[in-house]
Amino acid sequence: MAELRPLRCEFGVLERADGSARVVQGATSVLAGVYGPAEVKAGKERSNRASLEIVVKPARGQGGVRERFLEQLLAGCCEQCILASLHPHTALSVVLQIHTDQGSLLSTLCLALCLALVDSGLPLSSPFSSLSTACSPDGDLLTDPSLAQEQASQSLVTVMTDCSSGRVISTHTQGVCSLQQLESSLAHAEKAGEKMKQFYQKAVQRRLAKDAKFSHLNIAI
Amino acid sequence: PYLSFFARALQPAEYLATFLVSPNPLLLFSVGSFVQEHGLRPDGRKADEARPVTVNTGSVSTADGSALVRMGGTLVTCGVKAELSNPPVESGDCGYLVCNVDLPPLCSPRVTPGPPTPRGQSLSQHLQDTLISCRCVDVKDLIVGQDNLCWVLYLDVVCLCDNGNVRDAVFFAATAALRNTSLPTVDVSSGSPEVSYQQRHPLSLPHLPLAISYSLFESHILLDPFHEEEELSSGHVSVVVLSHLKMGQPDCKLIGGLTKSGPPSLPSQKLIELVHRAQKRARLLADLLLTASGDKKT
């Protein structure tokens, strides 16, 4: 049975943002802020939908090519799930701040993004979740690895799934893996998506009940 | 009305969609299937057909390795320069690679002069990540002697013409250039290193990365998109297959990367099917590479 690291999340962390969430998964910690629909710059304005901008800020320094790559992957999730056509001539901007990176960073970023979007009240077609799997050369799979487990493995597969349909929104792999390992990772991600859907429902209920902080939810799949 | 010349400029998405949808009304219900039996793309290809590929290696005499790759109208060149340097502090006794993918204004009317765009940076990052994380170049082999000296490989990939699917061409050019690269021999026995440029040995390359990309346009999955299809597509899938020689024949089983981004979402079986097809196509590309550098010993 595969397990995820302990997951802790907090809504409404940023007062000035329309939606925000802090997610701590194991020791990886990320803060996401969503701003919008807001006024858009003339050059970026789109007549049929909102224009989306995602910025990923690293824990230290300015951010370079690696952050641009992460932004492109996360933008794919947003394009898929946010009903941007409901807000034409506006801008939606998302800022993700990485506090600590102790493994499965892309997954945690994706979770924080989804929770912040839920907190902001923007129309979403469905929530999305993400699962990272570390593959070792002898075929073993470790779900939601820590940094040490990631570095010891041969590859890291991150899959973002649509929680309601189970379909794959985005994937990203790093390192060498076999086709069988890929298939297993996709299957694990689909199962995790179902569990995360229940988590989001609970999270929204607590948010609406004004219980903005809750912690130490262990999720097993 | 959607197939006229003006329609292509004014309503490009409808133009492309009209081509791809089968004229047989019974087959309209199978629009989600990968191979459109009757539907064709504007350049006459089927959804799973790629453009012809040509590769030319060793054309840049000043580089230690080079390649020029043409995939349809997309033209990409890669040059590899090796320099001596100190090994990086973090990793100790190995050499390192520095990849840069440049999309100059020359390649497309949509590129303006200025700093690298997110697209160019993302391509550079993808190539660098793949070569390092999949251990495509044996960096331990780049160490020279015992005295804190190593080779640094600078890979400069320049897109000369962007007619779509630059990623595949970039990976193929980088792979071909690496395979064409030979390092001079360095003699460290007499204290200071002596480089002999005449005696050269090839790089140790455990795996060769070959990228195969598809673009997602509405419900269609198009292999090797050209620039018009790429612009109209909302998402893309790139599979990096690693090829290594097994008894003289290329073996393309291992996956060095699967990147899917952008809508629409796909069921996981469809992704696995795409990876299968990519492995087959990688075999063709690997064979082409062997033929191109036929006189080079691995």
CSV table of N, CA and C in Angstrom, one decimal, chain B residues 152-208:
chain,number,residue,atom,x,y,z
B,152,VAL,N,35.0,20.3,-19.9
B,152,VAL,CA,33.6,20.9,-19.9
B,152,VAL,C,33.1,20.8,-21.3
B,153,LEU,N,31.9,20.3,-21.5
B,153,LEU,CA,31.3,20.3,-22.8
B,153,LEU,C,30.3,21.4,-22.9
B,154,TYR,N,30.5,22.3,-23.9
B,154,TYR,CA,29.5,23.4,-24.1
B,154,TYR,C,28.7,23.0,-25.3
B,155,LEU,N,27.4,22.8,-25.1
B,155,LEU,CA,26.6,22.4,-26.2
B,155,LEU,C,25.8,23.6,-26.6
B,156,ASP,N,26.0,24.1,-27.8
B,156,ASP,CA,25.2,25.3,-28.3
B,156,ASP,C,24.3,24.8,-29.4
B,157,VAL,N,23.0,24.9,-29.1
B,157,VAL,CA,22.1,24.5,-30.1
B,157,VAL,C,21.4,25.7,-30.7
B,158,VAL,N,21.4,25.9,-32.0
B,158,VAL,CA,20.8,27.1,-32.6
B,158,VAL,C,19.8,26.7,-33.5
B,159,CYS,N,18.6,27.3,-33.4
B,159,CYS,CA,17.5,27.0,-34.4
B,159,CYS,C,17.6,27.9,-35.5
B,160,LEU,N,17.8,27.4,-36.7
B,160,LEU,CA,18.0,28.3,-37.8
B,160,LEU,C,16.6,28.6,-38.5
B,161,CYS,N,15.7,27.6,-38.4
B,161,CYS,CA,14.4,27.8,-39.0
B,161,CYS,C,13.4,27.1,-38.2
B,162,ASP,N,12.4,27.8,-37.7
B,162,ASP,CA,11.4,27.2,-36.8
B,162,ASP,C,10.1,26.9,-37.6
B,163,ASN,N,10.0,25.7,-38.1
B,163,ASN,CA,8.8,25.4,-38.8
B,163,ASN,C,8.0,24.3,-38.0
B,164,GLY,N,8.1,24.5,-36.7
B,164,GLY,CA,7.3,23.6,-35.8
B,164,GLY,C,8.2,22.4,-35.2
B,165,ASN,N,7.8,22.0,-34.0
B,165,ASN,CA,8.5,20.8,-33.4
B,165,ASN,C,10.0,21.1,-33.3
B,166,VAL,N,10.4,22.2,-32.7
B,166,VAL,CA,11.8,22.5,-32.5
B,166,VAL,C,12.4,21.6,-31.5
B,167,ARG,N,11.6,21.2,-30.5
B,167,ARG,CA,12.1,20.3,-29.4
B,167,ARG,C,12.8,19.0,-29.9
B,168,ASP,N,12.0,18.4,-30.8
B,168,ASP,CA,12.6,17.1,-31.4
B,168,ASP,C,13.9,17.3,-32.1
B,169,ALA,N,13.9,18.4,-32.9
B,169,ALA,CA,15.1,18.7,-33.7
B,169,ALA,C,16.2,19.1,-32.8
B,170,VAL,N,15.9,19.8,-31.8
B,170,VAL,CA,17.0,20.2,-30.8
B,170,VAL,C,17.6,19.0,-30.2
B,171,PHE,N,16.8,18.0,-29.7
B,171,PHE,CA,17.3,16.8,-29.1
B,171,PHE,C,18.1,16.0,-30.1
B,172,PHE,N,17.6,15.9,-31.3
B,172,PHE,CA,18.3,15.1,-32.3
B,172,PHE,C,19.6,15.7,-32.7
B,173,ALA,N,19.6,17.0,-32.8
B,173,ALA,CA,20.9,17.7,-33.2
B,173,ALA,C,21.9,17.5,-32.0
B,174,ALA,N,21.4,17.7,-30.8
B,174,ALA,CA,22.4,17.6,-29.7
B,174,ALA,C,22.9,16.1,-29.6
B,175,THR,N,22.0,15.1,-29.8
B,175,THR,CA,22.5,13.7,-29.8
B,175,THR,C,23.5,13.5,-30.9
B,176,ALA,N,23.2,13.9,-32.1
B,176,ALA,CA,24.0,13.7,-33.2
B,176,ALA,C,25.4,14.4,-33.0
B,177,ALA,N,25.4,15.6,-32.5
B,177,ALA,CA,26.6,16.3,-32.2
B,177,ALA,C,27.4,15.6,-31.2
B,178,LEU,N,26.8,15.1,-30.1
B,178,LEU,CA,27.6,14.4,-29.1
B,178,LEU,C,28.2,13.2,-29.6
B,179,ARG,N,27.5,12.5,-30.5
B,179,ARG,CA,28.0,11.3,-31.1
B,179,ARG,C,29.1,11.6,-32.0
B,180,ASN,N,29.1,12.8,-32.6
B,180,ASN,CA,30.2,13.2,-33.5
B,180,ASN,C,31.4,13.8,-32.8
B,181,THR,N,31.2,14.1,-31.5
B,181,THR,CA,32.3,14.7,-30.7
B,181,THR,C,33.4,13.8,-30.4
B,182,SER,N,34.6,14.4,-30.6
B,182,SER,CA,35.8,13.6,-30.1
B,182,SER,C,36.7,14.6,-29.3
B,183,LEU,N,37.2,14.1,-28.3
B,183,LEU,CA,38.0,14.9,-27.4
B,183,LEU,C,39.5,14.7,-27.7
B,184,PRO,N,40.3,15.8,-27.6
B,184,PRO,CA,41.8,15.6,-27.8
B,184,PRO,C,42.4,14.8,-26.6
B,185,THR,N,43.5,14.2,-26.9
B,185,THR,CA,44.1,13.5,-25.8
B,185,THR,C,45.0,14.4,-25.0
B,186,VAL,N,44.9,14.3,-23.6
B,186,VAL,CA,45.7,15.2,-22.8
B,186,VAL,C,46.7,14.3,-22.0
B,187,ASP,N,48.0,14.8,-22.1
B,187,ASP,CA,49.1,14.1,-21.4
B,187,ASP,C,49.4,14.8,-20.2
B,188,VAL,N,49.2,14.3,-19.0
B,188,VAL,CA,49.4,15.0,-17.7
B,188,VAL,C,50.7,14.5,-17.0
B,189,SER,N,51.4,13.5,-17.7
B,189,SER,CA,52.5,12.9,-17.0
B,189,SER,C,53.6,13.9,-16.6
B,190,SER,N,53.8,14.9,-17.5
B,190,SER,CA,54.9,15.8,-17.2
B,190,SER,C,54.5,17.1,-16.5
B,191,GLY,N,53.7,17.0,-15.5
B,191,GLY,CA,53.4,18.2,-14.6
B,191,GLY,C,52.3,19.0,-15.3
B,192,SER,N,52.7,19.8,-16.3
B,192,SER,CA,51.6,20.6,-17.0
B,192,SER,C,51.0,19.8,-18.1
B,193,PRO,N,49.7,20.0,-18.3
B,193,PRO,CA,48.9,19.2,-19.3
B,193,PRO,C,49.3,19.6,-20.7
B,194,GLU,N,49.6,18.5,-21.5
B,194,GLU,CA,49.9,18.7,-22.9
B,194,GLU,C,48.7,18.2,-23.7
B,195,VAL,N,48.1,19.1,-24.5
B,195,VAL,CA,47.0,18.6,-25.3
B,195,VAL,C,47.4,18.3,-26.7
B,196,SER,N,47.1,17.1,-27.2
B,196,SER,CA,47.4,16.8,-28.6
B,196,SER,C,46.1,16.7,-29.4
B,197,TYR,N,46.0,17.7,-30.3
B,197,TYR,CA,44.7,17.8,-31.0
B,197,TYR,C,44.6,16.8,-32.1
B,198,GLN,N,45.7,16.2,-32.5
B,198,GLN,CA,45.6,15.2,-33.6
B,198,GLN,C,45.0,13.9,-33.1
B,199,GLN,N,45.4,13.4,-31.9
B,199,GLN,CA,44.9,12.2,-31.4
B,199,GLN,C,43.7,12.4,-30.6
B,200,ARG,N,42.6,11.9,-31.1
B,200,ARG,CA,41.3,12.2,-30.5
B,200,ARG,C,40.6,10.9,-30.2
B,201,HIS,N,39.7,10.9,-29.1
B,201,HIS,CA,38.9,9.7,-28.8
B,201,HIS,C,37.5,10.2,-28.7
B,202,PRO,N,36.5,9.3,-29.0
B,202,PRO,CA,35.1,9.7,-28.9
B,202,PRO,C,34.6,9.8,-27.5
B,203,LEU,N,33.5,10.4,-27.3
B,203,LEU,CA,32.9,10.5,-25.9
B,203,LEU,C,32.3,9.2,-25.5
B,204,SER,N,32.2,9.0,-24.2
B,204,SER,CA,31.5,7.8,-23.7
B,204,SER,C,30.0,8.1,-23.5
B,205,LEU,N,29.1,7.6,-24.3
B,205,LEU,CA,27.7,8.0,-24.3
B,205,LEU,C,26.9,6.7,-24.0
B,206,PRO,N,26.5,6.5,-22.7
B,206,PRO,CA,25.7,5.3,-22.3
B,206,PRO,C,24.4,5.3,-23.0
B,207,HIS,N,23.7,6.5,-23.0
B,207,HIS,CA,22.4,6.5,-23.6
B,207,HIS,C,22.3,7.7,-24.6
B,208,LEU,N,21.5,7.6,-25.6
B,208,LEU,CA,21.3,8.8,-26.5
B,208,LEU,C,19.8,9.2,-26.3
